[in-house]
Amino acid sequence: MFSKQITDSKVYDWFEERLEIQALSDDITSKYVPPHVNIFYCLGGITLTCFIIQFATGFAMTFYYKPTVAEAFSSVQYIMTEVSFGWLIRSVHRWSASMMVLMMILHVFRVYLTGGFKKPRELTWVTGVVLAVITVSFGVTGYSLPWDQVGYWAVKIVSGVPEAIPVVGSLIVELLRGGTSVGQGTLSRYYSLHTFVLPWFIAVFMLLHFLMIRKQGISGPL
């Protein structure tokens, strides 16, 4: 009844005339779902849901987090102890991050085991692998932001790995750390990556990934 009132309204007619909303709605709701699809095909959607939770809770914490070596840890403590429901927001952010990585790994295994990477879905697989790399990058950069002992040494170890690469190793390490040693430059770069650069990258590749899935449909059983 309510939906019929909306579709019969002049406002709806105005938008329908310009955007063809009904055609778009029909295309979305009439997409064929193969009979072999089961709960394991929902892993990608669960990963997306975890990301949305990550975005919402992370955005909320940016109002209180201070990305400086002197204040990062104390600002996280403030979120946990002083901000209303701050402990809940940060806990949800932390655990949904772990859940996102787990669901992503299971999703990759499901796609591989069901042959979802084969022709004509090679590019869908490639964008999925890129999304997996970005997801891990989110984890690495986010791990450092509390700037506690665990975060500091994790960054120091991870950023020092490329040093083993001949010729360009030292340059890469300096680029990752924002200087010759781990410090304010490192925290600033990781915060920028975590809150600005990586979200843009993952948004673009998610859009490409979903458009290709939409175009090619769900892969069949082996």
mmCIF file of C-alpha atoms in Angstrom, residues 7 13 33 40 44 52 57 68 72 90 96 107 109 130 135 137 147-148 150 153 162 167 169 180 197 220:
data_model
loop_
_atom_site.group_PDB
_atom_site.id
_atom_site.type_symbol
_atom_site.label_atom_id
_atom_site.label_comp_id
_atom_site.label_asym_id
_atom_site.label_seq_id
_atom_site.Cartn_x
_atom_site.Cartn_y
_atom_site.Cartn_z
ATOM 1 C CA THR A 7 5.000 5.082 -7.141
ATOM 2 C CA ASP A 13 6.982 10.475 -11.611
ATOM 3 C CA VAL A 33 20.532 -16.680 -9.080
ATOM 4 C CA PHE A 40 29.345 -20.045 1.105
ATOM 5 C CA GLY A 44 31.919 -11.818 -0.202
ATOM 6 C CA ILE A 52 30.919 -0.924 6.056
ATOM 7 C CA THR A 57 33.247 2.940 13.432
ATOM 8 C CA THR A 68 50.845 12.262 16.959
ATOM 9 C CA ALA A 72 48.085 8.782 19.908
ATOM 10 C CA ARG A 90 36.615 0.651 19.115
ATOM 11 C CA SER A 96 35.122 -6.538 12.638
ATOM 12 C CA HIS A 107 35.878 -16.019 0.136
ATOM 13 C CA PHE A 109 39.242 -20.082 -1.101
ATOM 14 C CA VAL A 130 43.943 -6.458 -5.313
ATOM 15 C CA THR A 135 42.488 -5.312 3.106
ATOM 16 C CA SER A 137 47.227 -3.098 4.131
ATOM 17 C CA TRP A 147 51.153 3.614 18.953
ATOM 18 C CA ASP A 148 51.614 1.189 21.820
ATOM 19 C CA VAL A 150 52.849 -3.855 19.942
ATOM 20 C CA TRP A 153 57.387 -2.845 16.942
ATOM 21 C CA PRO A 162 61.994 -4.406 2.148
ATOM 22 C CA VAL A 167 69.618 -1.516 -4.527
ATOM 23 C CA GLY A 169 65.554 -1.684 -0.374
ATOM 24 C CA THR A 180 65.373 6.961 8.410
ATOM 25 C CA VAL A 197 44.408 6.671 0.558
ATOM 26 C CA GLY A 220 28.742 -22.179 -12.043
#
